[in-house]
Short mmCIF file of C-alpha atoms in Angstrom, two decimals:
data_model
loop_
_atom_site.label_atom_id
_atom_site.label_comp_id
_atom_site.label_asym_id
_atom_site.label_seq_id
_atom_site.Cartn_x
_atom_site.Cartn_y
_atom_site.Cartn_z
CA UNK A 389 19.59 -3.03 16.33
CA UNK A 390 19.15 -2.69 20.08
CA UNK A 391 15.82 -2.53 21.81
CA UNK A 392 13.93 0.73 21.55
CA UNK A 393 13.66 2.56 24.83
CA UNK A 394 9.97 3.24 24.90
CA UNK A 395 7.02 3.18 27.22
CA UNK A 396 5.45 0.57 24.94
CA UNK A 397 6.49 -2.94 25.96
CA UNK A 398 6.32 -5.68 23.33
CA UNK A 399 6.61 -8.34 25.98
CA UNK A 400 4.49 -9.19 29.01
CA UNK A 401 1.44 -8.76 26.81
CA UNK A 402 -0.97 -9.75 29.52
CA UNK A 403 -0.98 -7.96 32.84
CA UNK A 404 -4.39 -9.26 33.86
CA UNK A 405 -7.25 -10.78 31.96
CA UNK A 406 -10.63 -12.35 32.25
CA UNK A 407 -12.77 -13.73 29.48
CA UNK A 408 -16.54 -13.61 29.54
CA UNK A 409 -18.86 -16.54 28.87
CA UNK A 410 -17.35 -19.43 26.91
CA UNK A 411 -14.25 -17.49 25.93
CA UNK A 412 -15.64 -15.41 23.07
CA UNK A 413 -16.60 -12.32 25.07
CA UNK A 414 -13.07 -10.95 25.54
CA UNK A 415 -14.21 -7.83 27.38
CA UNK A 416 -11.59 -8.12 30.07
CA UNK A 417 -8.42 -8.56 28.05
CA UNK A 418 -5.77 -5.93 28.67
CA UNK A 419 -2.47 -5.39 26.92
CA UNK A 420 -0.01 -5.08 29.76
CA UNK A 421 1.86 -1.80 29.58
CA UNK A 422 0.79 -1.09 26.01
CA UNK A 423 -2.83 -0.14 26.29
CA UNK A 424 -5.82 -0.31 28.58
CA UNK A 425 -8.15 -1.04 25.70
CA UNK A 426 -9.97 -4.39 25.85
CA UNK A 427 -9.44 -7.01 23.18
CA UNK A 428 -12.96 -6.42 21.86
CA UNK A 429 -11.84 -3.03 20.54
CA UNK A 430 -8.82 -4.54 18.80
CA UNK A 431 -11.04 -7.01 16.95
CA UNK A 432 -12.37 -4.26 14.70
CA UNK A 433 -9.36 -2.00 14.90
CA UNK A 434 -9.17 1.79 15.05
CA UNK A 435 -11.90 3.63 13.20
CA UNK A 436 -10.61 4.80 9.86
CA UNK A 437 -11.81 5.86 6.43
CA UNK A 438 -8.63 4.78 4.73
CA UNK A 439 -8.92 2.96 1.44
CA UNK A 440 -7.74 -0.66 1.27
CA UNK A 441 -4.34 -1.49 -0.20
CA UNK A 442 -5.53 -4.97 -1.17
CA UNK A 443 -5.38 -4.14 -4.88
CA UNK A 444 -2.74 -1.39 -4.71
CA UNK A 445 -0.06 -1.76 -7.36
CA UNK A 446 3.53 -0.61 -7.10
CA UNK A 447 4.54 2.33 -9.25
CA UNK A 448 6.47 0.92 -12.24
CA UNK A 449 10.15 1.89 -12.48
CA UNK A 450 13.22 0.94 -14.47
CA UNK A 451 15.37 0.26 -11.43
CA UNK A 452 14.64 -0.37 -7.75
CA UNK A 453 16.54 1.79 -5.29
CA UNK A 454 16.92 -0.14 -2.05
CA UNK A 455 17.67 0.83 1.53
CA UNK A 456 18.57 -1.84 4.08
CA UNK A 457 18.09 -1.48 7.84
CA UNK A 458 19.94 -4.15 9.77
CA UNK A 459 22.99 -5.84 8.26
CA UNK A 460 23.64 -8.54 10.80
CA UNK A 461 23.56 -12.20 9.82
CA UNK A 462 20.19 -12.14 8.07
CA UNK A 463 20.51 -8.70 6.52
CA UNK A 464 23.97 -9.41 5.15
CA UNK A 465 22.89 -12.71 3.61
CA UNK A 466 20.02 -10.93 1.88
CA UNK A 467 22.37 -8.33 0.39
CA UNK A 468 23.76 -11.05 -1.84
CA UNK A 469 20.26 -12.04 -2.96
CA UNK A 470 19.30 -8.47 -3.88
CA UNK A 471 22.64 -7.91 -5.64
CA UNK A 472 22.00 -10.99 -7.75
CA UNK A 473 18.84 -9.52 -9.30
CA UNK A 474 19.09 -7.17 -12.27
CA UNK A 475 17.76 -3.66 -11.78
CA UNK A 476 18.56 -3.17 -8.09
CA UNK A 477 20.69 -0.35 -6.70
CA UNK A 478 21.45 -0.47 -2.96
CA UNK A 479 21.76 3.20 -2.01
CA UNK A 480 21.89 3.10 1.81
CA UNK A 481 22.51 0.68 4.68
CA UNK A 482 22.01 1.10 8.41
CA UNK A 483 23.06 -0.70 11.58
CA UNK A 484 24.13 0.35 15.07
CA UNK A 485 27.38 -1.60 14.63
CA UNK A 486 29.74 0.40 12.42
CA UNK A 487 31.82 -2.60 11.37
CA UNK A 488 28.72 -4.31 9.99
CA UNK A 489 27.84 -1.29 7.89
CA UNK A 490 31.41 -1.08 6.61
CA UNK A 491 31.37 -4.78 5.71
CA UNK A 492 28.04 -4.34 3.91
CA UNK A 493 29.43 -1.40 1.95
CA UNK A 494 32.40 -3.50 0.85
CA UNK A 495 30.07 -6.29 -0.35
CA UNK A 496 28.08 -3.81 -2.41
CA UNK A 497 31.22 -2.22 -3.86
CA UNK A 498 32.57 -5.64 -4.78
CA UNK A 499 29.37 -6.27 -6.73
CA UNK A 500 30.21 -3.26 -8.89
CA UNK A 501 27.85 -0.75 -7.33
CA UNK A 502 28.54 2.68 -5.91
CA UNK A 503 29.33 2.77 -2.19
CA UNK A 504 26.00 3.16 -0.39
CA UNK A 505 25.47 5.74 2.31
CA UNK A 506 26.01 4.34 5.80
CA UNK A 507 23.95 5.13 8.90
CA UNK A 508 25.54 4.13 12.21
CA UNK A 509 24.81 7.00 14.62
CA UNK A 510 22.72 5.35 17.29
CA UNK A 511 19.44 3.56 17.64
CA UNK A 512 17.39 6.02 15.60
CA UNK A 513 19.66 6.81 12.68
CA UNK A 514 17.38 4.61 10.58
CA UNK A 515 14.99 7.56 10.54
CA UNK A 516 17.53 9.53 8.51
CA UNK A 517 17.83 6.68 6.03
CA UNK A 518 14.05 6.70 5.65
CA UNK A 519 14.11 10.41 4.77
CA UNK A 520 16.31 9.95 1.71
CA UNK A 521 14.81 10.70 -1.69
CA UNK A 522 16.80 8.03 -3.53
CA UNK A 523 15.08 5.00 -1.99
CA UNK A 524 11.99 3.20 -3.30
CA UNK A 525 11.89 0.18 -0.98
CA UNK A 526 13.28 -0.42 2.51
CA UNK A 527 14.13 -3.92 3.67
CA UNK A 528 14.16 -4.41 7.46
CA UNK A 529 16.11 -7.23 9.14
CA UNK A 530 16.40 -6.29 12.81
CA UNK A 531 15.27 -7.72 16.19
CA UNK A 532 11.52 -8.09 16.48
CA UNK A 533 10.92 -5.12 18.79
CA UNK A 534 12.25 -2.74 16.13
CA UNK A 535 10.19 -3.98 13.19
CA UNK A 536 7.14 -1.78 13.75
CA UNK A 537 8.83 1.60 14.46
CA UNK A 538 11.10 1.09 11.45
CA UNK A 539 8.29 0.05 9.12
CA UNK A 540 6.20 3.02 10.25
CA UNK A 541 9.10 5.39 9.61
CA UNK A 542 9.61 3.93 6.15
CA UNK A 543 5.95 4.27 5.13
CA UNK A 544 5.53 7.71 6.68
CA UNK A 545 8.45 8.89 4.55
CA UNK A 546 6.90 7.54 1.38
CA UNK A 547 8.75 4.24 1.07
CA UNK A 548 7.39 0.76 0.49
CA UNK A 549 8.85 -1.68 2.98
CA UNK A 550 9.46 -5.37 3.53
CA UNK A 551 9.89 -6.66 7.07
CA UNK A 552 11.38 -9.89 8.37
CA UNK A 553 9.22 -12.14 10.53
CA UNK A 554 7.23 -11.81 12.65
CA UNK A 555 6.32 -8.34 11.45
CA UNK A 556 4.75 -7.43 14.81
CA UNK A 557 4.33 -9.06 18.22
CA UNK A 558 1.13 -7.34 19.44
CA UNK A 559 -2.31 -6.75 17.93
CA UNK A 560 -1.93 -3.03 18.57
CA UNK A 561 1.21 -2.94 16.44
CA UNK A 562 -0.45 -5.04 13.73
CA UNK A 563 -3.18 -2.40 13.47
CA UNK A 564 -0.62 0.41 13.40
CA UNK A 565 0.97 -1.16 10.33
CA UNK A 566 -2.37 -1.72 8.60
CA UNK A 567 -3.49 1.86 9.21
CA UNK A 568 -0.14 3.32 8.15
CA UNK A 569 -0.10 1.30 4.94
CA UNK A 570 -3.62 2.40 4.05
CA UNK A 571 -3.00 6.04 5.00
CA UNK A 572 0.33 6.42 3.19
CA UNK A 573 -0.61 4.18 0.22
CA UNK A 574 2.63 2.33 0.73
CA UNK A 575 2.98 -1.42 1.03
CA UNK A 576 4.25 -3.12 4.18
CA UNK A 577 5.14 -6.65 3.08
CA UNK A 578 6.00 -9.63 5.20
CA UNK A 579 9.26 -11.08 3.87
CA UNK A 580 8.14 -14.67 4.36
CA UNK A 581 10.67 -16.64 2.35
CA UNK A 582 8.99 -19.99 3.06
CA UNK A 583 6.14 -19.02 0.75
CA UNK A 584 8.69 -19.18 -2.08
CA UNK A 585 10.12 -22.64 -1.44
CA UNK A 586 10.03 -25.18 -4.27
CA UNK A 587 7.53 -27.51 -2.59
CA UNK A 588 5.36 -24.68 -1.29
CA UNK A 589 4.97 -23.05 -4.69
CA UNK A 590 4.25 -26.34 -6.46
CA UNK A 591 1.67 -27.32 -3.84
CA UNK A 592 0.08 -23.88 -4.15
CA UNK A 593 -0.37 -24.52 -7.87
CA UNK A 594 -1.87 -27.93 -7.12
CA UNK A 595 -4.26 -26.55 -4.51
CA UNK A 596 -5.49 -23.87 -6.88
CA UNK A 597 -5.90 -26.45 -9.63
CA UNK A 598 -8.18 -28.51 -7.35
CA UNK A 599 -5.89 -31.54 -7.02
CA UNK A 600 -6.74 -31.82 -3.31
CA UNK A 601 -10.43 -30.98 -3.79
CA UNK A 602 -12.10 -28.71 -1.26
CA UNK A 603 -9.50 -27.92 1.39
CA UNK A 604 -10.46 -28.81 4.94
CA UNK A 605 -7.30 -28.93 7.09
CA UNK A 606 -3.68 -27.76 7.18
CA UNK A 607 -0.73 -28.22 9.49
CA UNK A 608 2.11 -25.77 9.96
CA UNK A 609 5.04 -25.41 12.33
CA UNK A 610 8.39 -23.96 13.18
CA UNK A 611 10.33 -26.84 14.70
CA UNK A 612 13.98 -25.87 14.86
CA UNK A 613 16.59 -26.59 17.53
CA UNK A 614 17.92 -23.11 18.36
CA UNK A 615 19.22 -23.81 21.86
CA UNK A 616 22.83 -23.06 21.01
CA UNK A 617 21.91 -19.88 19.12
CA UNK A 618 19.73 -18.62 21.97
CA UNK A 619 22.66 -18.67 24.38
CA UNK A 620 25.23 -17.05 22.09
CA UNK A 621 26.80 -13.76 23.13
CA UNK A 622 26.37 -12.29 19.65
CA UNK A 623 23.80 -11.89 16.91
CA UNK A 624 20.36 -13.28 17.82
CA UNK A 625 21.67 -14.60 21.13
CA UNK A 626 21.70 -10.99 22.36
CA UNK A 627 17.90 -10.70 22.22
CA UNK A 628 16.02 -13.76 20.99
CA UNK A 629 16.18 -15.65 24.30
CA UNK A 630 14.34 -12.98 26.28
CA UNK A 631 10.79 -13.64 24.96
CA UNK A 632 11.16 -17.11 26.47
CA UNK A 633 11.38 -15.39 29.86
CA UNK A 634 8.34 -13.13 29.49
CA UNK A 635 5.94 -14.92 27.13
CA UNK A 636 4.23 -18.30 26.81
CA UNK A 637 2.86 -19.00 23.35
CA UNK A 638 3.93 -19.29 19.74
CA UNK A 639 6.82 -16.86 19.39
CA UNK A 640 7.46 -17.42 15.66
CA UNK A 641 4.33 -18.45 13.73
CA UNK A 642 4.78 -17.29 10.15
CA UNK A 643 7.23 -19.71 8.51
CA UNK A 644 4.80 -22.60 8.66
CA UNK A 645 1.57 -20.62 8.63
CA UNK A 646 2.28 -18.44 5.59
CA UNK A 647 2.31 -21.20 2.97
CA UNK A 648 -0.79 -22.91 4.43
CA UNK A 649 -2.61 -19.56 4.50
CA UNK A 650 -1.84 -19.17 0.81
CA UNK A 651 -3.10 -22.67 0.00
CA UNK A 652 -6.36 -21.76 1.74
CA UNK A 653 -6.68 -18.34 0.04
CA UNK A 654 -6.73 -16.51 3.36
CA UNK A 655 -7.85 -12.90 2.72
CA UNK A 656 -8.93 -13.96 -0.75
CA UNK A 657 -12.18 -15.72 0.11
CA UNK A 658 -11.52 -16.88 3.68
CA UNK A 659 -9.90 -15.56 6.84
CA UNK A 660 -8.76 -16.71 10.27
CA UNK A 661 -11.68 -16.64 12.73
CA UNK A 662 -10.41 -17.79 16.13
CA UNK A 663 -7.58 -19.68 17.82
CA UNK A 664 -7.11 -21.97 20.82
CA UNK A 665 -3.65 -22.64 22.17
CA UNK A 666 -1.80 -24.62 24.82
CA UNK A 667 1.82 -24.92 25.84
CA UNK A 668 3.77 -27.78 27.35
CA UNK A 669 5.92 -27.35 30.43
CA UNK A 670 9.14 -25.37 30.06
CA UNK A 671 12.20 -27.48 30.87
CA UNK A 672 14.43 -27.95 27.82
CA UNK A 673 16.06 -24.52 27.72
CA UNK A 674 16.99 -24.72 31.40
CA UNK A 675 18.30 -28.26 30.94
CA UNK A 676 20.49 -27.18 28.03
CA UNK A 677 21.81 -24.27 30.09
CA UNK A 678 22.81 -26.59 32.92
CA UNK A 679 25.21 -28.52 30.69
CA UNK A 680 26.45 -25.74 28.38
CA UNK A 681 26.60 -22.48 30.34
CA UNK A 682 29.18 -21.75 33.08
CA UNK A 683 27.85 -21.83 36.63
CA UNK A 684 28.81 -18.18 37.26
CA UNK A 685 27.03 -16.83 34.17
CA UNK A 686 24.13 -14.38 34.76
CA UNK A 687 22.13 -16.56 32.37
CA UNK A 688 21.92 -19.16 35.14
CA UNK A 689 19.53 -16.85 37.03
CA UNK A 690 17.00 -16.60 34.21
CA UNK A 691 13.59 -18.29 34.59
CA UNK A 692 12.01 -19.46 31.36
CA UNK A 693 8.26 -19.19 31.02
CA UNK A 694 7.58 -20.23 27.43
CA UNK A 695 6.55 -23.86 27.06
CA UNK A 696 8.87 -26.12 25.08
CA UNK A 697 6.08 -26.93 22.62
CA UNK A 698 3.17 -24.66 21.80
CA UNK A 699 0.27 -26.11 19.83
CA UNK A 700 -2.49 -23.88 18.50
CA UNK A 701 -5.57 -24.67 16.43
CA UNK A 702 -6.95 -22.01 14.10
CA UNK A 703 -10.50 -22.13 12.74
CA UNK A 704 -11.29 -20.16 9.59
CA UNK A 705 -14.57 -18.47 8.78
CA UNK A 706 -15.26 -21.13 6.14
CA UNK A 707 -14.76 -23.88 8.71
CA UNK A 708 -11.25 -25.08 7.87
CA UNK A 709 -8.75 -25.92 10.60
CA UNK A 710 -5.00 -25.37 10.91
CA UNK A 711 -2.75 -26.95 13.51
CA UNK A 712 0.14 -24.59 14.25
CA UNK A 713 3.15 -25.62 16.36
CA UNK A 714 6.29 -23.97 17.68
CA UNK A 715 9.36 -25.36 19.42
CA UNK A 716 12.93 -24.07 19.29
CA UNK A 717 14.19 -25.52 22.56
CA UNK A 718 13.93 -29.28 22.03
CA UNK A 719 16.36 -31.59 20.19
CA UNK A 720 14.35 -32.34 17.04
CA UNK A 721 15.13 -32.32 13.31
CA UNK A 722 13.99 -29.24 11.42
CA UNK A 723 10.35 -29.40 10.32
CA UNK A 724 7.61 -27.01 9.17
CA UNK A 725 5.02 -29.81 8.74
CA UNK A 726 3.57 -28.10 5.64
CA UNK A 727 0.48 -30.29 5.27
CA UNK A 728 -2.67 -29.56 3.31
CA UNK A 729 -5.63 -31.94 3.14
CA UNK A 730 -8.85 -31.86 1.16
CA UNK A 731 -11.69 -33.97 -0.16
CA UNK A 732 -9.55 -35.51 -2.90
CA UNK A 733 -6.11 -35.91 -1.34
CA UNK A 734 -3.31 -34.68 0.88
CA UNK A 735 0.25 -33.36 0.71
CA UNK A 736 2.66 -33.83 3.61
CA UNK A 737 6.19 -32.46 3.72
CA UNK A 738 9.46 -33.45 5.47
CA UNK A 739 9.90 -35.51 3.38
CA UNK A 740 7.51 -34.35 0.62
CA UNK A 741 4.87 -36.87 -0.44
CA UNK A 742 1.31 -37.07 -1.76
CA UNK A 743 -1.75 -39.22 -1.57
CA UNK A 744 -4.59 -38.66 -4.06
CA UNK A 745 -7.87 -40.52 -3.72
CA UNK A 746 -8.13 -43.45 -6.12
CA UNK A 747 -4.48 -43.37 -7.15
CA UNK A 748 -2.79 -46.47 -8.52
CA UNK A 749 -1.10 -48.50 -5.81
CA UNK A 750 -3.69 -48.00 -3.11
CA UNK A 751 -3.45 -46.09 0.14
CA UNK A 752 0.23 -45.24 0.39
CA UNK A 753 2.35 -42.15 0.05
CA UNK A 754 3.65 -41.32 -3.43
CA UNK A 755 6.73 -39.31 -4.42
CA UNK A 756 6.24 -35.80 -5.76
CA UNK A 757 8.15 -36.45 -9.00
CA UNK A 758 5.05 -37.37 -10.99
CA UNK A 759 3.55 -33.92 -10.35
CA UNK A 760 6.60 -31.79 -11.14
CA UNK A 761 6.11 -31.56 -14.89
CA UNK A 762 2.55 -30.26 -14.61
CA UNK A 763 2.66 -28.22 -11.42
CA UNK A 764 6.23 -26.96 -10.94
CA UNK A 765 5.98 -23.22 -10.48
CA UNK A 766 7.23 -21.16 -13.46
CA UNK A 767 9.61 -19.17 -11.25
CA UNK A 768 11.37 -22.34 -10.16
CA UNK A 769 11.23 -23.74 -13.66
CA UNK A 770 12.83 -20.62 -15.14
CA UNK A 771 15.36 -19.51 -12.52
CA UNK A 772 15.45 -22.40 -10.05
CA UNK A 773 18.96 -23.46 -11.03
CA UNK A 774 20.27 -19.94 -10.39
CA UNK A 775 18.38 -19.75 -7.10
CA UNK A 776 19.77 -23.03 -5.82
CA UNK A 777 23.34 -22.01 -6.67
CA UNK A 778 22.98 -18.83 -4.65
CA UNK A 779 22.11 -21.06 -1.70
CA UNK A 780 19.85 -18.89 0.48
CA UNK A 781 17.61 -21.46 2.24
CA UNK A 782 17.71 -23.76 -0.75
CA UNK A 783 17.01 -20.94 -3.19
CA UNK A 784 13.79 -19.60 -1.71
CA UNK A 785 15.43 -16.32 -0.64
CA UNK A 786 16.48 -15.54 -4.21
CA UNK A 787 13.07 -16.50 -5.63
CA UNK A 788 11.40 -14.17 -3.11
CA UNK A 789 13.68 -11.26 -3.95
CA UNK A 790 13.47 -11.87 -7.69
CA UNK A 791 9.68 -11.86 -7.55
CA UNK A 792 9.59 -8.72 -5.37
CA UNK A 793 11.85 -6.79 -7.73
CA UNK A 794 9.84 -7.96 -10.73
CA UNK A 795 6.63 -6.64 -9.14
CA UNK A 796 8.29 -3.33 -8.27
CA UNK A 797 9.70 -2.82 -11.76
CA UNK A 798 6.54 -3.84 -13.63
CA UNK A 799 4.12 -2.00 -11.35
CA UNK A 800 2.31 -5.12 -10.14
CA UNK A 801 0.58 -5.84 -6.84
CA UNK A 802 2.88 -7.62 -4.38
CA UNK A 803 2.14 -11.25 -3.57
CA UNK A 804 1.92 -10.45 0.14
CA UNK A 805 0.49 -7.31 1.72
CA UNK A 806 0.05 -5.71 5.12
CA UNK A 807 -3.10 -7.72 5.87
CA UNK A 808 -1.14 -10.94 5.42
CA UNK A 809 1.67 -9.51 7.55
CA UNK A 810 -0.74 -8.69 10.38
CA UNK A 811 -2.81 -11.90 10.31
CA UNK A 812 0.18 -14.24 10.04
CA UNK A 813 1.93 -12.46 12.94
CA UNK A 814 -1.22 -12.28 15.13
CA UNK A 815 -1.02 -15.91 16.38
CA UNK A 816 1.93 -14.73 18.49
CA UNK A 817 -0.03 -12.50 20.88
CA UNK A 818 -3.26 -14.49 20.46
CA UNK A 819 -1.56 -17.72 21.56
CA UNK A 820 -0.18 -15.90 24.62
CA UNK A 821 -3.72 -14.84 25.50
CA UNK A 822 -5.24 -18.28 25.00
CA UNK A 823 -2.54 -20.06 27.00
CA UNK A 824 -2.92 -17.57 29.86
CA UNK A 825 -6.64 -18.34 30.04
CA UNK A 826 -6.41 -22.12 30.06
CA UNK A 827 -6.64 -22.52 26.29
CA UNK A 828 -9.88 -20.59 25.83
CA UNK A 829 -10.62 -19.48 22.25
CA UNK A 830 -9.58 -15.98 21.20
CA UNK A 831 -10.87 -14.17 18.13
CA UNK A 832 -8.70 -12.93 15.27
CA UNK A 833 -9.16 -9.32 14.28
CA UNK A 834 -10.31 -8.85 10.71
CA UNK A 835 -7.45 -6.67 9.54
CA UNK A 836 -9.09 -6.33 6.10
CA UNK A 837 -12.30 -4.91 7.63
CA UNK A 838 -14.41 -7.29 5.57
CA UNK A 839 -12.57 -6.89 2.30
CA UNK A 840 -11.31 -10.48 2.36
CA UNK A 841 -14.68 -11.47 0.90
CA UNK A 842 -14.13 -9.48 -2.29
CA UNK A 843 -10.39 -9.90 -2.84
CA UNK A 844 -9.07 -12.30 -5.47
#
């Protein structure tokens, strides 16, 4: 989808800002062209009497009728995952590129389903898809700036929705999603596939079983060399480079943060309290451009603002810490860090290994094999072979979709809700703010409005 032509900018978050006292006063923060409200007002969110959706269950149904908005690279790959799960009917697809919709329709037909309705008439034809009465859940896989208007349209037309990451890029938009979900009684899920990886789900079981003791620290990241992708003249290259021109912070926080947040039971007994952030200099993207992009290309005139490496530290209300990093412009092997440490031991990923206090062999890393029998997650135990054969990110995409459909059909609560979507996306704008003010601390809004203390 192309960018929405709107007076609301989702970039240049900070037009001017000052922070009172030691950095926790926030009275001077402004939101660029979005709003003149200070950050202090966004900490508590708009006043509302809406009931929480923390414990809201899906309505049970025999089959799940699915609409898909965005069938580019990511959306098309997810079609195969949804089609591989029993009980799913894809009834409508939407994209601004007609050929992509046609290709998606052929994929669905080949799977033995009826040709879905196609929506290709401009930037806002997704609104017509949302109005249909034969859709239960809408999956959104579009550029970041479109996530919020599409999710709002889905919920306002009575549909549950799942949104690719990050769900939103401003605190104002995070609150819009929270309020809409509560008002409409429809879920807005973050489609964070990394929460469904084999290691992540096994470590989650171990953390909840107390293997690591009381948790004190986690580390999370998105370290992925995307330089070639960012300069492509198709797909994500058409839009994903531009935030590097206008922002300086963590542009993509959720892949690493989501699993660590689950280990720490964020919103289920703890929550993010505040964040400090700093960015390195910005040189790698320009250096790559010098050797890979023709001298007469308009891309040569771009000035990149976002630091090559952003490092943020999050403190939770219970006193835990999380180091969160982001780099997509440096030549490094893929890594999400995925570390969790407690009073009894630690897990560190890439490659996966453990250390448990008092273990045989002394202070050295141990392979994960010895824990698989006891702590392998039932989903991976039961359908892991099928998931791996389907191939989406090692099988995590299929596990995520399978679990989602199971919750929809059985009338269960989803694993992830709008409060998770908002809090995991919030380090994006918060890191921008902290970096702009010399790494001063910035508070997280409590998107649950205090309900994190009661949730299980």
